[in-house]
Every structure is written in C-alpha cells, then in structure tokens.
Amino acid sequence: MDLTLSQGQYDLVYNSFSFVIASMGASLLFFILVRGRVSPRHRMAITLSTIVVGIALYHYVRIFNSWVEAFTYTGGQYVQDGIPFNEAYRYVDWLLTVPLLLAELVVVLKLDSGKTRSLLVRLTVAALAMIIAGYPGELAAPDSTAKVVWGIVGTLPFIYILYVLFVELGNSLGRQAPGVTRLLSALRWILVVTWTVYPIAYFVPAVIDDPVTAEVLRQVGYSVADVLAKPLFGLLVLAIALAKSRDENYLEPGEPDLSSPQEGRQGSTV
C-alpha cells in the first residue's frame, strides 16, 4: 500500500535515519581509536563492537537511500509512487549484528573456553531464529493472523535469550570484580530494555489504525532501538574492557608506569 506523508512525518523518519548514520559512524571511529587502550586479551570484544556499528552504518545508508527513493514531493506532501521501501535491509543488518552483540557480552566475560563456546552457539542459534521468524511477520498485513503467529514464534527465542542472560550469565557475575559486575548488570538490562522496543515497533501497525502514523512510529522506534542497542551497548562493553584492563595493571605501549618508585622520582623533578 502506497503512503502519503506530510512534510513533518517524512522529515521525522528522514532525520531519524540520518541520526543513526551519524551515531554509527562516530562510534565506528571512536572504537577504532580507543581499541589500543584495552588489554590485548579484551580487544576481541571491542573488535566486535566496531564490526557491529560498521555493519549498521552500511545498512542505514542503504535504508536512508531507499526511503528517499520511495517518495516524491508533490503538492506539499511526500507520496510513495510505486517504489517500495526496502525493509529487508534492516533484517539483514539484524541477522549479522544481533549474534555479534551477544558475542560481545560473552567474550568480555572471559569465561572458560567450554562455557564460552556453549553460550555463543546457543545464543547465536536463538538470535537467528528470532530474526528469521520476524521477517515474514513484518511483511504480513497488519491485521493478519500471520503477523501475530510469526510474532509469537519470534518471541520464543527472545525469551530463551533473556533466560540465558539473567540466569546462566547471572551466575558468572559473582566471579567478576565489583565494578565490572555493576557494568555487566547494566549491560544486561540495557540489552533487555532496548530489545523490548523492537517487538513494540513490530506490533505498532497492528494496534494503530492509521497506516501512516504506524509506519512513522515503526521506523523511528527501530532507529532509536538500534542506537541504544549498538553504540550505547558497545560503549558499556568498552567500559568493562577498560575496567578489566586497569585491574590487570595494563599499560599502553609507551605509557609510563606511575606506580613505580623510579617513575615517581622522575615525575617529581619536573
């Protein structure tokens, strides 16, 4: 169904996509620049954060272009003139980035290799099942049974992911330093809160009669959730990696060890 949007409705979605592109681009550059400040044994988590925002940056450029191409400005309104907006870009992005987001959390915990491997496999399978089930529901008519059924099917692996995050990973928090434990706890809650936005946005067309309002809210909701679930999540992963690096007394190459008596004497003569 072709849509006709007011200037304000079109611009709200347009600007939300632009904001996401800027957020992903800035995060990509920042993670690259600060990666060397983290101990080598924790850099994989930062590498994963960098890859996540890089993938999202690419896909949001495609999403942004698809939105622009789908509408023509006519008589003070934006009219969708037969060129479909490509929703598949978003799901391809999630198919790649959601398993990587979960991997960031598992990798930064530094559990034993067997536990890490088991968690990565189970969380990846659940994440892929959640996203694959959501796509046909996204394409279904808002008031159709298919949308509800696929939404429920996609929710089941989401519930399983929550179980793993709060039960299995929760059991490992006691083995972390107090500061790291607080950050990890915040990380899990941010993942849950931000991911809850996705099913809300998914079901918006089913509960709002006006298709234009529903589409605008859906696109803006997904965009806000992606910023929270990727750059913000990555920043918390970075904070955990930096905290662990400090606990291990890691120093960047060329950085003076101010805790040594010799360095202390040198510093006092300046």
GROMACS .gro file of C-alpha atoms in nm:
model
  270
    1MET     CA    1   0.000   0.000   0.000
    2ASP     CA    2   0.138   0.338  -0.108
    3LEU     CA    3   0.156   0.604   0.162
    4THR     CA    4   0.121   0.982   0.158
    5LEU     CA    5   0.318   1.159   0.431
    6SER     CA    6   0.314   1.518   0.547
    7GLN     CA    7   0.637   1.716   0.543
    8GLY     CA    8   0.675   1.665   0.920
    9GLN     CA    9   0.611   1.289   0.908
   10TYR     CA   10   0.856   1.234   0.626
   11ASP     CA   11   1.122   1.452   0.788
   12LEU     CA   12   1.088   1.274   1.122
   13VAL     CA   13   1.181   0.940   0.965
   14TYR     CA   14   1.440   1.102   0.736
   15ASN     CA   15   1.613   1.273   1.028
   16SER     CA   16   1.598   0.963   1.249
   17PHE     CA   17   1.783   0.767   0.980
   18SER     CA   18   2.035   1.049   0.949
   19PHE     CA   19   2.086   1.047   1.328
   20VAL     CA   20   2.151   0.673   1.325
   21ILE     CA   21   2.406   0.708   1.043
   22ALA     CA   22   2.591   0.978   1.239
   23SER     CA   23   2.580   0.770   1.559
   24MET     CA   24   2.713   0.458   1.390
   25GLY     CA   25   2.985   0.649   1.205
   26ALA     CA   26   3.105   0.830   1.517
   27SER     CA   27   3.101   0.507   1.718
   28LEU     CA   28   3.297   0.325   1.449
   29LEU     CA   29   3.571   0.588   1.454
   30PHE     CA   30   3.574   0.605   1.835
   31PHE     CA   31   3.605   0.227   1.884
   32ILE     CA   32   3.891   0.212   1.635
   33LEU     CA   33   4.077   0.495   1.811
   34VAL     CA   34   4.039   0.361   2.167
   35ARG     CA   35   4.098  -0.008   2.095
   36GLY     CA   36   4.467   0.022   2.183
   37ARG     CA   37   4.384   0.139   2.536
   38VAL     CA   38   4.240  -0.203   2.616
   39SER     CA   39   4.445  -0.503   2.721
   40PRO     CA   40   4.508  -0.739   2.424
   41ARG     CA   41   4.309  -1.018   2.589
   42HIS     CA   42   3.996  -0.797   2.592
   43ARG     CA   43   4.031  -0.641   2.247
   44MET     CA   44   3.814  -0.900   2.073
   45ALA     CA   45   3.507  -0.753   2.242
   46ILE     CA   46   3.598  -0.405   2.111
   47THR     CA   47   3.663  -0.550   1.766
   48LEU     CA   48   3.314  -0.700   1.769
   49SER     CA   49   3.165  -0.363   1.872
   50THR     CA   50   3.348  -0.200   1.582
   51ILE     CA   51   3.219  -0.457   1.335
   52VAL     CA   52   2.862  -0.419   1.465
   53VAL     CA   53   2.846  -0.042   1.416
   54GLY     CA   54   3.028  -0.071   1.083
   55ILE     CA   55   2.767  -0.316   0.950
   56ALA     CA   56   2.487  -0.097   1.084
   57LEU     CA   57   2.640   0.214   0.927
   58TYR     CA   58   2.640   0.048   0.584
   59HIS     CA   59   2.284  -0.079   0.614
   60TYR     CA   60   2.146   0.252   0.741
   61VAL     CA   61   2.296   0.431   0.442
   62ARG     CA   62   2.104   0.183   0.226
   63ILE     CA   63   1.789   0.226   0.437
   64PHE     CA   64   1.820   0.606   0.414
   65ASN     CA   65   1.861   0.594   0.034
   66SER     CA   66   1.568   0.352  -0.001
   67TRP     CA   67   1.345   0.588   0.199
   68VAL     CA   68   1.441   0.885  -0.019
   69GLU     CA   69   1.383   0.690  -0.340
   70ALA     CA   70   1.044   0.561  -0.226
   71PHE     CA   71   0.881   0.907  -0.206
   72THR     CA   72   0.823   1.203  -0.436
   73TYR     CA   73   0.748   1.551  -0.308
   74THR     CA   74   0.419   1.663  -0.464
   75GLY     CA   75   0.184   1.941  -0.359
   76GLY     CA   76   0.342   1.987  -0.017
   77GLN     CA   77   0.333   1.615   0.063
   78TYR     CA   78   0.554   1.314   0.013
   79VAL     CA   79   0.386   1.048  -0.197
   80GLN     CA   80   0.509   0.691  -0.227
   81ASP     CA   81   0.492   0.646  -0.603
   82GLY     CA   82   0.526   0.273  -0.651
   83ILE     CA   83   0.892   0.225  -0.550
   84PRO     CA   84   0.881   0.003  -0.240
   85PHE     CA   85   1.077   0.090   0.070
   86ASN     CA   86   1.318  -0.200   0.126
   87GLU     CA   87   1.259  -0.331   0.478
   88ALA     CA   88   1.491  -0.625   0.410
   89TYR     CA   89   1.799  -0.406   0.469
   90ARG     CA   90   1.703  -0.382   0.835
   91TYR     CA   91   1.657  -0.756   0.880
   92VAL     CA   92   1.982  -0.839   0.701
   93ASP     CA   93   2.152  -0.597   0.939
   94TRP     CA   94   1.998  -0.766   1.244
   95LEU     CA   95   2.084  -1.109   1.107
   96LEU     CA   96   2.450  -1.010   1.121
   97THR     CA   97   2.467  -0.774   1.417
   98VAL     CA   98   2.243  -0.934   1.681
   99PRO     CA   99   2.456  -1.251   1.718
  100LEU     CA  100   2.765  -1.027   1.732
  101LEU     CA  101   2.608  -0.813   2.006
  102LEU     CA  102   2.550  -1.123   2.218
  103ALA     CA  103   2.902  -1.241   2.140
  104GLU     CA  104   3.040  -0.911   2.274
  105LEU     CA  105   2.882  -0.980   2.611
  106VAL     CA  106   3.003  -1.339   2.627
  107VAL     CA  107   3.356  -1.257   2.511
  108VAL     CA  108   3.408  -0.971   2.756
  109LEU     CA  109   3.315  -1.203   3.047
  110LYS     CA  110   3.623  -1.420   2.979
  111LEU     CA  111   3.463  -1.745   3.097
  112ASP     CA  112   3.633  -2.080   3.044
  113SER     CA  113   3.653  -2.190   2.680
  114GLY     CA  114   3.390  -2.464   2.707
  115LYS     CA  115   3.131  -2.236   2.866
  116THR     CA  116   3.208  -1.957   2.619
  117ARG     CA  117   3.166  -2.189   2.321
  118SER     CA  118   2.839  -2.330   2.453
  119LEU     CA  119   2.691  -1.983   2.518
  120LEU     CA  120   2.799  -1.850   2.179
  121VAL     CA  121   2.640  -2.140   1.992
  122ARG     CA  122   2.312  -2.132   2.184
  123LEU     CA  123   2.272  -1.754   2.176
  124THR     CA  124   2.359  -1.734   1.807
  125VAL     CA  125   2.103  -2.001   1.714
  126ALA     CA  126   1.836  -1.829   1.925
  127ALA     CA  127   1.914  -1.485   1.777
  128LEU     CA  128   1.897  -1.614   1.420
  129ALA     CA  129   1.569  -1.794   1.489
  130MET     CA  130   1.422  -1.476   1.640
  131ILE     CA  131   1.512  -1.262   1.339
  132ILE     CA  132   1.423  -1.515   1.069
  133ALA     CA  133   1.081  -1.566   1.227
  134GLY     CA  134   1.022  -1.192   1.250
  135TYR     CA  135   1.077  -1.113   0.882
  136PRO     CA  136   0.769  -1.286   0.731
  137GLY     CA  137   0.560  -1.131   1.007
  138GLU     CA  138   0.699  -0.788   0.917
  139LEU     CA  139   0.583  -0.835   0.558
  140ALA     CA  140   0.239  -0.967   0.657
  141ALA     CA  141  -0.071  -0.747   0.665
  142PRO     CA  142  -0.103  -0.557   0.995
  143ASP     CA  143  -0.434  -0.721   1.088
  144SER     CA  144  -0.344  -1.070   0.965
  145THR     CA  145  -0.311  -1.389   1.168
  146ALA     CA  146   0.031  -1.443   1.008
  147LYS     CA  147   0.170  -1.129   1.171
  148VAL     CA  148   0.060  -1.243   1.517
  149VAL     CA  149   0.173  -1.603   1.468
  150TRP     CA  150   0.518  -1.509   1.340
  151GLY     CA  151   0.548  -1.250   1.614
  152ILE     CA  152   0.482  -1.515   1.879
  153VAL     CA  153   0.723  -1.760   1.712
  154GLY     CA  154   0.994  -1.491   1.711
  155THR     CA  155   0.925  -1.408   2.076
  156LEU     CA  156   1.004  -1.762   2.197
  157PRO     CA  157   1.379  -1.748   2.119
  158PHE     CA  158   1.380  -1.394   2.263
  159ILE     CA  159   1.252  -1.532   2.594
  160TYR     CA  160   1.521  -1.801   2.581
  161ILE     CA  161   1.789  -1.533   2.529
  162LEU     CA  162   1.657  -1.347   2.835
  163TYR     CA  163   1.680  -1.669   3.035
  164VAL     CA  164   2.043  -1.714   2.938
  165LEU     CA  165   2.126  -1.351   3.013
  166PHE     CA  166   1.967  -1.342   3.357
  167VAL     CA  167   2.016  -1.697   3.482
  168GLU     CA  168   2.322  -1.851   3.324
  169LEU     CA  169   2.525  -1.534   3.274
  170GLY     CA  170   2.398  -1.404   3.606
  171ASN     CA  171   2.567  -1.695   3.780
  172SER     CA  172   2.902  -1.578   3.645
  173LEU     CA  173   2.878  -1.223   3.782
  174GLY     CA  174   2.996  -1.328   4.126
  175ARG     CA  175   3.335  -1.413   3.979
  176GLN     CA  176   3.385  -1.062   3.842
  177ALA     CA  177   3.532  -0.757   4.018
  178PRO     CA  178   3.265  -0.538   4.190
  179GLY     CA  179   3.298  -0.252   3.941
  180VAL     CA  180   3.281  -0.491   3.648
  181THR     CA  181   2.977  -0.665   3.800
  182ARG     CA  182   2.785  -0.337   3.811
  183LEU     CA  183   2.870  -0.263   3.447
  184LEU     CA  184   2.775  -0.614   3.336
  185SER     CA  185   2.446  -0.592   3.519
  186ALA     CA  186   2.373  -0.259   3.347
  187LEU     CA  187   2.473  -0.414   3.014
  188ARG     CA  188   2.221  -0.695   3.050
  189TRP     CA  189   1.941  -0.456   3.144
  190ILE     CA  190   2.018  -0.223   2.853
  191LEU     CA  191   2.004  -0.522   2.620
  192VAL     CA  192   1.664  -0.623   2.758
  193VAL     CA  193   1.512  -0.272   2.762
  194THR     CA  194   1.633  -0.179   2.414
  195TRP     CA  195   1.534  -0.513   2.264
  196THR     CA  196   1.184  -0.470   2.407
  197VAL     CA  197   1.143  -0.169   2.177
  198TYR     CA  198   1.170  -0.396   1.873
  199PRO     CA  199   0.858  -0.608   1.935
  200ILE     CA  200   0.667  -0.293   2.032
  201ALA     CA  201   0.760  -0.132   1.699
  202TYR     CA  202   0.682  -0.460   1.522
  203PHE     CA  203   0.324  -0.467   1.652
  204VAL     CA  204   0.256  -0.093   1.609
  205PRO     CA  205   0.085  -0.142   1.268
  206ALA     CA  206  -0.147  -0.399   1.427
  207VAL     CA  207  -0.271  -0.163   1.701
  208ILE     CA  208  -0.276   0.176   1.522
  209ASP     CA  209  -0.540   0.216   1.253
  210ASP     CA  210  -0.370   0.499   1.065
  211PRO     CA  211  -0.108   0.329   0.842
  212VAL     CA  212   0.096   0.647   0.800
  213THR     CA  213   0.128   0.708   1.175
  214ALA     CA  214   0.205   0.340   1.229
  215GLU     CA  215   0.480   0.343   0.966
  216VAL     CA  216   0.642   0.657   1.106
  217LEU     CA  217   0.638   0.523   1.463
  218ARG     CA  218   0.772   0.187   1.348
  219GLN     CA  219   1.067   0.333   1.160
  220VAL     CA  220   1.156   0.583   1.434
  221GLY     CA  221   1.117   0.313   1.702
  222TYR     CA  222   1.351   0.075   1.522
  223SER     CA  223   1.603   0.356   1.469
  224VAL     CA  224   1.609   0.462   1.834
  225ALA     CA  225   1.640   0.099   1.945
  226ASP     CA  226   1.933   0.042   1.709
  227VAL     CA  227   2.125   0.339   1.850
  228LEU     CA  228   2.070   0.217   2.205
  229ALA     CA  229   2.144  -0.148   2.127
  230LYS     CA  230   2.463  -0.089   1.926
  231PRO     CA  231   2.667   0.226   2.004
  232LEU     CA  232   2.548   0.252   2.366
  233PHE     CA  233   2.590  -0.121   2.420
  234GLY     CA  234   2.937  -0.101   2.267
  235LEU     CA  235   3.034   0.184   2.498
  236LEU     CA  236   2.942  -0.027   2.801
  237VAL     CA  237   3.141  -0.320   2.663
  238LEU     CA  238   3.434  -0.080   2.624
  239ALA     CA  239   3.391   0.040   2.983
  240ILE     CA  240   3.401  -0.321   3.105
  241ALA     CA  241   3.710  -0.397   2.897
  242LEU     CA  242   3.885  -0.085   3.028
  243ALA     CA  243   3.794  -0.172   3.389
  244LYS     CA  244   3.931  -0.522   3.348
  245SER     CA  245   4.245  -0.383   3.183
  246ARG     CA  246   4.302  -0.150   3.479
  247ASP     CA  247   4.253  -0.437   3.723
  248GLU     CA  248   4.524  -0.625   3.532
  249ASN     CA  249   4.754  -0.317   3.550
  250TYR     CA  250   4.770  -0.298   3.171
  251LEU     CA  251   4.969  -0.004   3.027
  252GLU     CA  252   4.961   0.112   2.668
  253PRO     CA  253   5.297   0.089   2.487
  254GLY     CA  254   5.498   0.399   2.577
  255GLU     CA  255   5.279   0.487   2.875
  256PRO     CA  256   5.486   0.545   3.194
  257ASP     CA  257   5.418   0.327   3.496
  258LEU     CA  258   5.348   0.596   3.756
  259SER     CA  259   5.321   0.335   4.028
  260SER     CA  260   5.695   0.251   4.012
  261PRO     CA  261   5.933   0.438   4.251
  262GLN     CA  262   6.163   0.537   3.964
  263GLU     CA  263   5.882   0.696   3.765
  264GLY     CA  264   5.761   0.873   4.075
  265ARG     CA  265   6.105   1.029   4.133
  266GLN     CA  266   6.132   1.137   3.770
  267GLY     CA  267   5.789   1.296   3.783
  268SER     CA  268   5.879   1.494   4.098
  269THR     CA  269   6.177   1.665   3.936
  270VAL     CA  270   5.975   1.814   3.653
   0.00000   0.00000   0.00000
